[in-house]
XYZ file of C-alpha atoms in Angstrom:
622
model
C -136.724 35.260 24.001
C -134.413 33.161 25.937
C -137.152 30.653 27.540
C -136.508 31.941 30.971
C -139.248 33.118 33.365
C -142.495 33.716 31.570
C -140.892 34.550 28.128
C -142.820 33.323 25.375
C -145.861 33.095 22.937
C -148.837 31.777 24.581
C -152.255 30.325 23.319
C -155.161 29.336 25.352
C -153.056 29.305 28.532
C -150.123 27.194 27.083
C -146.823 28.328 25.956
C -146.529 27.603 22.319
C -142.989 29.020 21.874
C -140.634 29.587 24.705
C -137.340 30.436 22.929
C -136.562 32.522 19.823
C -132.809 33.725 19.639
C -131.412 35.576 16.653
C -127.752 35.384 15.675
C -126.318 37.295 12.669
C -123.003 36.478 11.360
C -122.603 34.048 14.401
C -123.191 36.577 17.053
C -126.338 37.777 19.022
C -127.003 41.468 18.359
C -126.329 43.823 21.323
C -129.688 44.791 22.731
C -130.221 48.563 22.821
C -133.862 48.937 23.253
C -137.016 46.954 24.098
C -140.480 48.615 24.434
C -144.061 47.972 23.947
C -145.457 49.951 21.078
C -149.028 48.910 21.554
C -151.008 46.693 24.022
C -150.354 43.707 21.630
C -147.093 44.567 20.036
C -143.430 45.221 21.102
C -140.392 46.382 19.372
C -136.660 45.235 20.082
C -133.527 46.720 18.493
C -130.125 45.337 18.509
C -126.978 46.314 16.692
C -123.660 44.758 15.603
C -120.456 45.144 13.464
C -120.783 42.755 10.329
C -117.757 43.978 8.392
C -114.036 44.547 9.487
C -114.204 47.985 7.865
C -116.992 49.235 10.276
C -114.544 50.426 12.890
C -116.034 51.045 16.431
C -119.610 51.846 15.163
C -122.135 49.115 14.358
C -123.061 48.911 10.724
C -126.128 46.538 10.998
C -129.331 47.166 13.052
C -131.548 44.134 13.682
C -135.239 45.185 14.493
C -137.826 42.592 15.825
C -141.462 43.504 15.809
C -143.289 40.803 18.000
C -147.132 40.838 17.787
C -149.511 38.914 20.098
C -151.338 37.306 17.338
C -148.177 34.894 16.921
C -145.977 36.797 14.392
C -142.498 38.174 14.589
C -140.888 40.255 11.911
C -137.158 40.299 11.870
C -135.506 43.076 9.787
C -131.831 43.738 9.192
C -130.797 47.279 8.252
C -127.422 47.860 6.812
C -125.608 51.093 7.067
C -122.516 49.856 5.352
C -121.096 51.334 2.263
C -120.640 47.951 0.741
C -122.853 44.980 0.066
C -122.810 42.487 2.918
C -123.427 38.804 2.838
C -124.439 37.845 6.428
C -125.659 34.407 7.686
C -128.710 34.442 9.822
C -129.775 31.844 12.417
C -132.897 31.713 14.545
C -132.861 29.111 17.460
C -136.310 28.087 18.362
C -137.829 25.914 21.185
C -140.751 25.325 23.365
C -141.874 23.135 26.446
C -145.609 23.465 25.735
C -146.017 24.294 29.478
C -149.157 25.582 30.884
C -149.370 28.878 32.848
C -149.894 27.273 36.320
C -146.612 25.312 35.847
C -144.594 28.461 34.743
C -146.142 30.386 37.519
C -144.846 27.893 39.974
C -141.437 27.227 38.219
C -142.414 23.628 37.464
C -141.863 23.639 33.751
C -140.373 20.523 31.956
C -137.510 20.396 29.589
C -137.550 21.782 25.959
C -139.294 19.370 23.630
C -137.480 17.762 20.482
C -138.374 19.445 17.214
C -139.250 18.004 13.875
C -139.123 19.773 10.417
C -142.561 20.755 9.253
C -143.421 22.707 6.185
C -140.992 25.760 6.126
C -140.237 25.639 9.727
C -140.343 23.437 12.756
C -142.877 21.510 14.842
C -143.032 20.301 18.535
C -145.281 17.621 19.896
C -146.045 16.910 23.547
C -148.457 15.116 25.871
C -150.733 18.369 25.791
C -150.731 19.348 22.271
C -148.681 20.607 19.370
C -147.174 23.964 18.088
C -145.245 24.987 15.011
C -143.281 27.767 13.616
C -143.171 28.597 9.931
C -141.004 30.990 8.195
C -141.280 33.342 5.092
C -139.044 33.411 3.158
C -138.495 29.557 3.811
C -135.087 28.904 5.380
C -132.072 27.736 3.339
C -131.236 25.148 5.970
C -133.264 23.623 8.929
C -131.658 21.492 11.653
C -134.439 20.032 13.835
C -132.119 18.467 16.513
C -130.808 21.861 17.414
C -134.064 23.784 16.643
C -132.288 25.984 14.045
C -133.590 27.823 10.991
C -130.614 29.357 8.797
C -130.738 31.943 5.901
C -128.035 33.640 3.978
C -128.843 37.279 3.342
C -127.434 39.572 0.767
C -127.707 43.158 2.115
C -127.198 45.726 -0.374
C -125.330 49.037 0.785
C -127.869 50.888 2.961
C -130.495 48.315 2.271
C -132.756 45.993 4.393
C -134.041 42.399 4.441
C -136.758 40.940 6.360
C -138.099 37.462 7.362
C -141.339 36.648 9.207
C -142.080 33.853 11.837
C -145.646 32.639 12.386
C -146.233 30.722 15.600
C -149.161 28.447 15.611
C -150.830 26.017 17.957
C -152.080 23.008 16.013
C -156.020 22.986 15.707
C -156.280 26.700 16.348
C -156.800 29.309 13.708
C -155.180 32.754 13.530
C -155.910 35.063 16.418
C -157.852 38.121 15.619
C -158.272 40.789 18.293
C -161.903 41.862 18.522
C -160.944 45.443 19.427
C -159.344 45.989 16.123
C -162.610 45.545 14.234
C -164.921 48.298 13.397
C -167.303 46.862 15.743
C -165.441 47.749 18.790
C -167.825 48.669 21.636
C -165.459 51.397 22.979
C -165.671 55.070 21.902
C -162.252 56.445 21.010
C -162.257 59.209 23.462
C -159.426 61.715 23.758
C -158.030 64.216 26.438
C -156.170 67.254 26.361
C -155.332 70.037 28.674
C -152.597 71.418 30.973
C -151.235 68.163 32.188
C -149.599 66.438 29.126
C -149.771 63.037 30.975
C -153.646 62.694 30.697
C -153.759 62.424 26.818
C -151.434 59.441 26.539
C -152.776 57.640 29.603
C -156.354 57.730 28.242
C -155.225 56.699 24.660
C -153.250 54.067 25.897
C -155.658 52.677 28.279
C -158.307 52.477 25.538
C -155.847 50.669 23.232
C -155.171 48.263 26.017
C -158.936 47.658 26.704
C -159.338 47.105 22.823
C -156.653 44.485 22.782
C -158.209 42.667 25.696
C -161.651 42.232 24.170
C -162.845 38.827 23.761
C -166.124 37.536 21.821
C -168.551 34.865 23.054
C -168.065 32.325 20.295
C -171.784 31.218 20.786
C -172.975 34.739 20.810
C -170.616 36.818 18.666
C -172.219 40.090 19.330
C -171.500 39.931 22.923
C -168.010 41.103 23.768
C -166.355 41.275 27.259
C -162.762 41.827 28.553
C -160.102 39.458 29.391
C -158.641 40.031 32.953
C -155.106 40.566 31.634
C -152.078 39.125 29.958
C -150.235 36.820 30.349
C -151.676 35.265 33.468
C -155.486 35.634 32.954
C -156.257 35.802 29.317
C -159.832 34.524 29.820
C -163.099 35.860 31.480
C -162.799 36.711 35.214
C -166.491 37.769 36.213
C -165.647 40.241 38.758
C -162.896 41.999 36.941
C -164.869 42.060 33.703
C -167.824 43.603 35.508
C -165.557 46.243 37.328
C -163.826 47.242 34.174
C -167.072 47.607 32.192
C -168.422 49.783 34.896
C -165.373 52.058 34.906
C -165.530 52.349 31.181
C -169.292 53.365 31.074
C -168.002 57.001 29.841
C -166.886 55.176 26.568
C -170.524 53.914 25.951
C -172.635 50.931 27.256
C -172.037 48.333 24.697
C -169.134 46.641 26.596
C -171.429 46.578 29.710
C -174.212 45.042 27.827
C -172.131 42.486 26.230
C -170.419 41.601 29.567
C -173.789 41.427 31.326
C -175.256 39.078 28.739
C -172.392 36.748 28.675
C -172.303 36.519 32.589
C -176.120 36.229 32.792
C -175.807 32.901 30.727
C -173.299 31.567 33.501
C -175.869 32.419 36.290
C -176.709 29.518 38.614
C -180.369 28.730 38.576
C -180.763 25.421 40.209
C -182.596 25.137 43.546
C -180.238 25.732 46.415
C -178.429 28.428 48.393
C -176.199 29.409 45.426
C -179.135 30.006 43.115
C -178.761 33.371 41.496
C -174.969 33.628 41.931
C -172.695 34.295 39.147
C -169.844 31.825 39.667
C -166.125 32.989 40.125
C -162.900 31.652 41.466
C -161.509 32.350 44.966
C -159.091 35.208 45.348
C -156.170 35.534 47.721
C -157.038 38.383 50.462
C -153.610 38.775 51.947
C -151.971 37.510 55.350
C -154.942 38.363 57.590
C -157.980 36.890 56.009
C -158.804 33.601 53.885
C -159.185 33.905 50.274
C -162.450 35.549 49.213
C -165.227 34.495 46.831
C -165.177 36.720 43.565
C -168.415 34.996 42.579
C -170.032 37.016 45.548
C -168.473 40.143 44.227
C -169.547 39.509 40.554
C -173.049 38.660 41.841
C -173.241 41.977 43.644
C -171.748 44.019 40.806
C -174.048 42.696 38.224
C -177.307 44.643 39.294
C -175.210 47.704 40.059
C -173.661 47.819 36.527
C -176.933 47.321 35.015
C -178.569 50.089 36.860
C -175.580 52.448 36.075
C -175.400 51.468 32.557
C -178.974 52.463 32.204
C -178.149 56.036 33.618
C -175.475 56.285 30.974
C -177.762 55.389 28.131
C -178.276 51.599 27.995
C -181.522 51.362 25.915
C -184.600 50.451 27.975
C -185.299 47.398 26.016
C -181.880 45.938 26.665
C -182.135 46.739 30.351
C -185.355 45.037 30.527
C -184.059 41.897 28.962
C -181.315 41.788 31.628
C -183.561 42.693 34.427
C -184.547 39.126 35.363
C -180.874 38.030 35.836
C -180.274 41.361 38.012
C -183.525 40.246 39.954
C -182.114 36.768 40.588
C -178.827 38.334 41.894
C -180.845 40.574 44.370
C -183.103 37.568 45.444
C -179.881 35.712 46.193
C -178.465 38.608 48.236
C -181.742 38.722 50.451
C -181.960 35.085 50.781
C -178.438 34.692 51.824
C -178.718 37.524 54.387
C -181.895 35.919 55.695
C -182.926 37.198 59.139
C -179.386 38.546 59.795
C -177.901 42.009 58.950
C -174.555 41.137 57.222
C -173.689 39.242 53.976
C -171.428 36.408 55.305
C -168.824 34.573 53.101
C -170.488 31.704 51.299
C -168.006 29.228 52.831
C -168.750 27.825 56.259
C -167.113 29.643 58.956
C -165.983 32.463 56.718
C -165.537 36.121 57.981
C -167.986 38.997 57.315
C -165.820 41.331 55.001
C -165.836 45.103 55.024
C -165.850 45.416 51.073
C -168.547 42.624 50.702
C -170.959 44.848 52.831
C -169.979 47.835 50.620
C -170.737 45.795 47.383
C -174.046 44.504 48.843
C -175.271 47.861 49.962
C -174.520 49.533 46.719
C -176.244 46.526 44.915
C -179.345 46.958 47.155
C -179.805 50.501 46.697
C -179.048 50.708 43.006
C -181.021 47.534 42.513
C -184.039 48.879 44.278
C -183.854 52.050 42.124
C -183.831 49.725 39.146
C -186.758 47.657 40.049
C -188.823 50.699 41.033
C -188.233 52.169 37.486
C -189.483 49.076 35.985
C -192.472 48.724 38.216
C -191.076 45.407 39.676
C -191.627 44.442 43.290
C -188.867 44.085 45.860
C -187.333 47.494 46.122
C -188.877 48.330 49.352
C -187.303 45.314 51.031
C -183.928 46.024 49.724
C -184.097 49.519 50.858
C -185.226 48.350 54.528
C -182.304 45.942 54.488
C -179.735 48.539 53.375
C -181.013 50.943 55.890
C -180.498 48.312 58.623
C -177.078 47.509 57.366
C -176.029 51.050 57.563
C -176.999 51.613 61.137
C -175.283 48.195 62.232
C -172.200 48.860 60.172
C -171.560 52.318 61.511
C -171.775 50.943 65.147
C -170.205 47.627 64.747
C -167.612 47.914 62.049
C -165.886 50.909 63.591
C -162.829 50.631 65.584
C -162.151 53.601 67.951
C -158.526 54.518 68.695
C -156.334 57.453 69.632
C -155.899 58.308 65.921
C -159.496 58.794 65.309
C -160.560 55.505 64.526
C -160.824 53.322 61.408
C -163.248 50.772 59.772
C -162.651 47.192 60.410
C -161.321 44.768 57.564
C -163.884 42.169 58.870
C -165.765 40.592 61.630
C -164.505 37.232 62.536
C -167.094 34.323 63.039
C -166.761 34.936 66.831
C -167.808 38.616 66.339
C -164.278 40.005 67.069
C -163.012 42.691 64.750
C -160.121 42.219 62.335
C -158.318 45.718 62.704
C -155.811 45.948 59.948
C -156.076 48.994 57.407
C -156.046 47.928 53.743
C -157.020 49.126 50.408
C -160.335 47.224 50.244
C -161.945 49.968 52.457
C -161.991 52.241 49.369
C -165.128 50.448 48.303
C -166.885 52.167 51.216
C -166.472 55.424 49.208
C -167.939 53.727 45.960
C -171.827 54.190 46.545
C -172.956 54.234 43.044
C -175.066 56.516 40.905
C -178.870 57.104 41.316
C -181.305 59.215 39.403
C -180.905 62.838 38.947
C -177.098 62.472 39.237
C -177.380 61.762 42.930
C -175.030 59.360 44.603
C -176.467 56.607 46.997
C -175.645 57.050 50.631
C -172.841 55.316 51.985
C -172.138 52.905 54.906
C -170.124 55.401 57.005
C -171.374 58.714 58.443
C -169.829 61.978 57.726
C -167.327 61.937 60.565
C -166.396 58.344 59.715
C -165.885 59.251 56.095
C -163.731 62.207 56.891
C -161.520 59.994 59.132
C -161.289 57.343 56.360
C -160.248 60.057 53.762
C -157.570 61.194 56.216
C -156.250 57.660 56.519
C -156.185 57.065 52.790
C -154.397 60.272 52.268
C -151.794 59.488 54.979
C -148.145 58.095 54.593
C -149.120 54.727 55.608
C -151.431 54.214 52.685
C -150.302 56.821 50.037
C -147.069 55.381 48.685
C -146.510 58.451 46.443
C -147.185 56.108 43.420
C -150.674 55.271 44.480
C -152.709 53.460 47.206
C -150.966 50.549 49.007
C -152.905 47.239 49.397
C -152.008 47.255 53.068
C -150.788 50.080 55.238
C -147.292 50.244 55.588
C -147.365 50.070 59.511
C -149.554 46.826 59.500
C -148.213 43.518 60.420
C -147.506 41.380 57.187
C -146.932 44.368 55.002
C -144.956 43.424 51.850
C -144.450 46.215 49.198
C -144.582 43.252 46.592
C -147.640 41.510 48.238
C -150.488 40.912 46.005
C -153.030 42.066 48.673
C -150.586 42.938 51.418
C -148.803 46.181 50.072
C -148.552 46.299 46.199
C -150.245 49.355 44.560
C -153.258 47.998 42.780
C -154.388 50.506 40.112
C -157.957 49.716 40.286
C -158.368 50.314 44.014
C -156.265 53.519 43.588
C -158.719 54.775 41.016
C -161.844 53.694 43.052
C -160.327 55.941 45.960
C -159.534 58.846 43.712
C -163.201 58.795 42.366
C -164.728 58.106 45.758
C -162.614 60.857 47.625
C -163.519 63.344 45.025
C -167.134 62.830 45.084
C -167.073 63.042 48.751
C -165.446 66.258 48.611
C -161.906 65.345 49.955
C -160.145 66.755 47.100
C -156.625 67.045 48.613
C -156.328 63.412 49.212
C -157.763 62.506 45.795
C -155.339 64.723 44.119
C -152.329 63.233 45.836
C -153.321 59.748 44.941
C -154.044 60.964 41.278
C -150.818 62.738 40.912
C -148.964 59.632 42.108
C -150.804 57.309 39.778
C -149.999 59.669 36.814
C -146.488 59.711 37.796
C -146.292 55.917 37.733
C -148.121 55.695 34.633
C -145.449 57.998 33.033
C -142.817 55.667 34.228
C -144.522 52.652 32.774
C -144.999 54.183 29.357
C -148.564 55.205 30.226
C -149.583 51.571 30.183
C -150.505 50.841 33.770
C -149.791 47.397 35.018
C -152.359 45.536 37.201
C -150.114 46.379 40.300
C -146.633 47.555 41.160
C -144.695 47.587 44.442
C -145.787 49.891 47.126
C -142.377 51.157 48.030
C -142.309 54.774 49.080
C -141.759 57.236 46.484
C -138.602 59.483 46.991
C -136.670 62.047 45.019
C -135.388 60.658 41.761
C -137.012 57.048 42.342
C -139.194 55.124 39.989
C -142.107 52.705 40.670
C -140.899 49.238 40.905
C -142.577 46.661 38.519
C -144.271 43.648 40.000
C -142.884 40.444 38.413
C -146.287 38.901 38.495
C -148.538 41.600 37.333
C -150.533 41.532 34.187
C -149.926 44.219 31.684
C -152.102 44.970 29.906
C -154.920 44.248 32.597
C -158.595 45.155 32.166
C -159.004 46.919 35.509
C -155.821 49.065 35.355
C -156.855 49.932 31.508
C -160.270 50.733 32.774
C -158.897 52.790 35.712
C -157.136 55.005 33.103
C -160.580 55.994 31.857
C -162.031 56.459 35.447
C -159.336 58.824 36.611
C -159.914 61.613 34.172
C -163.612 61.290 33.904
C -163.948 61.557 37.675
C -162.158 64.930 37.589
C -165.127 66.089 35.513
C -167.715 64.429 37.908
C -170.048 63.300 35.145
C -173.327 61.976 36.481
C -175.744 61.268 33.681
C -179.475 60.251 34.029
C -180.321 59.278 30.393
C -183.967 57.965 31.071
C -184.621 61.384 32.569
C -182.735 63.282 29.730
C -180.464 65.125 32.132
C -176.814 65.187 33.103
C -175.156 66.763 36.135
C -171.527 67.815 36.485
C -169.804 67.719 39.844
C -166.245 68.520 38.814
C -163.244 68.622 41.226
C -163.164 72.297 42.083
C -159.453 72.459 42.958
C -158.658 71.374 39.287
C -155.588 69.387 40.221
C -154.447 68.896 36.892
C -155.221 72.450 35.550
C -157.636 72.645 32.470
C -158.938 69.335 31.154
C -160.921 68.740 28.034
C -162.600 65.405 27.322
C -163.946 64.654 23.917
C -165.470 61.691 22.208
C -167.169 60.184 25.456
C -170.626 58.743 24.986
C -173.754 59.582 27.008
C -177.203 58.597 25.931
C -175.738 56.833 22.866
C -174.365 60.142 21.412
C -170.945 61.817 21.465
C -170.301 63.905 24.722
C -167.578 66.396 25.345
C -166.738 68.448 28.437
C -164.182 70.942 29.534
C -163.152 71.567 33.150
C -161.516 74.985 33.521
C -158.256 75.876 35.825
C -160.932 77.399 38.280
C -162.775 73.977 38.552
C -165.786 74.859 36.430
C -167.211 72.481 34.083
C -168.810 73.180 30.567
C -170.543 70.751 28.172
C -169.311 71.319 24.735
C -171.071 68.397 22.823
C -174.013 66.303 24.035
C -176.973 64.362 22.631
C -180.000 66.527 21.428
C -182.567 67.108 24.090
C -179.946 66.322 27.029
C -180.524 68.940 29.824
C -177.827 70.133 32.356
C -179.069 69.354 35.763
C -178.575 71.311 38.909
């Protein structure tokens, strides 16, 4: 840990330790391996020669196990035939910089240290941090930030020391997901493709590591958006991730919904009913979008689908008023018009916003009707009007067969670029009886969209590009202008598979699995959209969160989408619509949860699905 770039330990958005360099016998070990061993733990291994008799081979291995809770264990393993006496130095420093300054490269100098307890302390204008050591060092030099030990290593023996990093006035970090009360089922995958099992296992580990608990309501858990840049609650990402993880149970969804319901705006005015959220970059062609709009539309959709997966009726009814306020905001904001505009004056009418709004209206109407609440008919009428207008006014005809517009400008002109946000047109949502809600595109338009998503401009071979490679402003490393975003790729795979476009879905799926393998099955939030070639590997994005909530949740959606699980817990039925081409061969998913009970399903090499475990009384639908 050299203090360069974003290296360091962080707490509450601040870097509490930026440098931790180890020297043994006056030299830094030669690094031979660095890898993440869990979502919240990394292992670093170095070697060195500590005795003249060692010859060309190293005789000391230095192992560093770094944990996200602020601890690092440094162990020296001797392979020497004789006892060794080795001095060990650890150089420590920090700048106490916040994430925004680090991201923009505007950090200040390292702060001076002072001796504190069995370690060092740093104090700045924004707070304090400290490092303590066990065993205590033999010598401490605050001016150089040094801790020193003299270790006696027996022949073939080991010695360890542990560093603990703390931010003053903050207690030890405890990951919610490590507790026995984790809301996520420990599902497992097996089958012909060996990559699916580690992807699902690692994705669940990542999700558990990102779990946060509402301090005022400790029974409610939700997901942090990702590490290191977004370690707090991001409403749209938290809802999207909870929706993709419904096959692992509904407890994460209910905790996320309750947490966000408490943030809902209830004052009189045009924003009443919204769930606040920050603005998000939308690439070179459109202004930043409002994630609050997306979160407000995702809320009723998640509640409706969580009920289908088994959220108890009482919990659903308790959350229903918040969903009603979201739907009221939707209809009030649309007013006498057809489209849902950006909430900012002069903003565009975005394609993906209409998809989110259409899905929220249909699933919300279904939910209201189930509980005998009014408003469903009005939502369905508006959704029908939106479908008719969208198919006519959002489609651009061209010699290639046409494409959906990315947006409509305030003057009514169409913004014609092809980007990954159009995948939300395929994500229609789950209704009763295992049926999917209708989409904004007709059959011919959907087929053309599937062809575009499966074409070389969008399919990088590693997943779906955020912007087509032939579009102006394409940048393979662009956040929203060419990088592969795993969440959107998974939505595309699930949507294409559900619509029957299995060839395109299978290509994107295989590309994502190949990328996951290259990343040790721990998918980052995004990676470069450079074209895959023989012998190449996906290029990491320097600003990507890893782990990230939506990419980890995508690791759950991808295999479960192949089984086509469509439950209707209130009706006591479940329907299976597997991908008949079985692109990964046989697939077995165990330990899922439907209707509050374990659920297991097997998809054969012929694309036939069979339920192997389910709740008592759950009937297989047609």
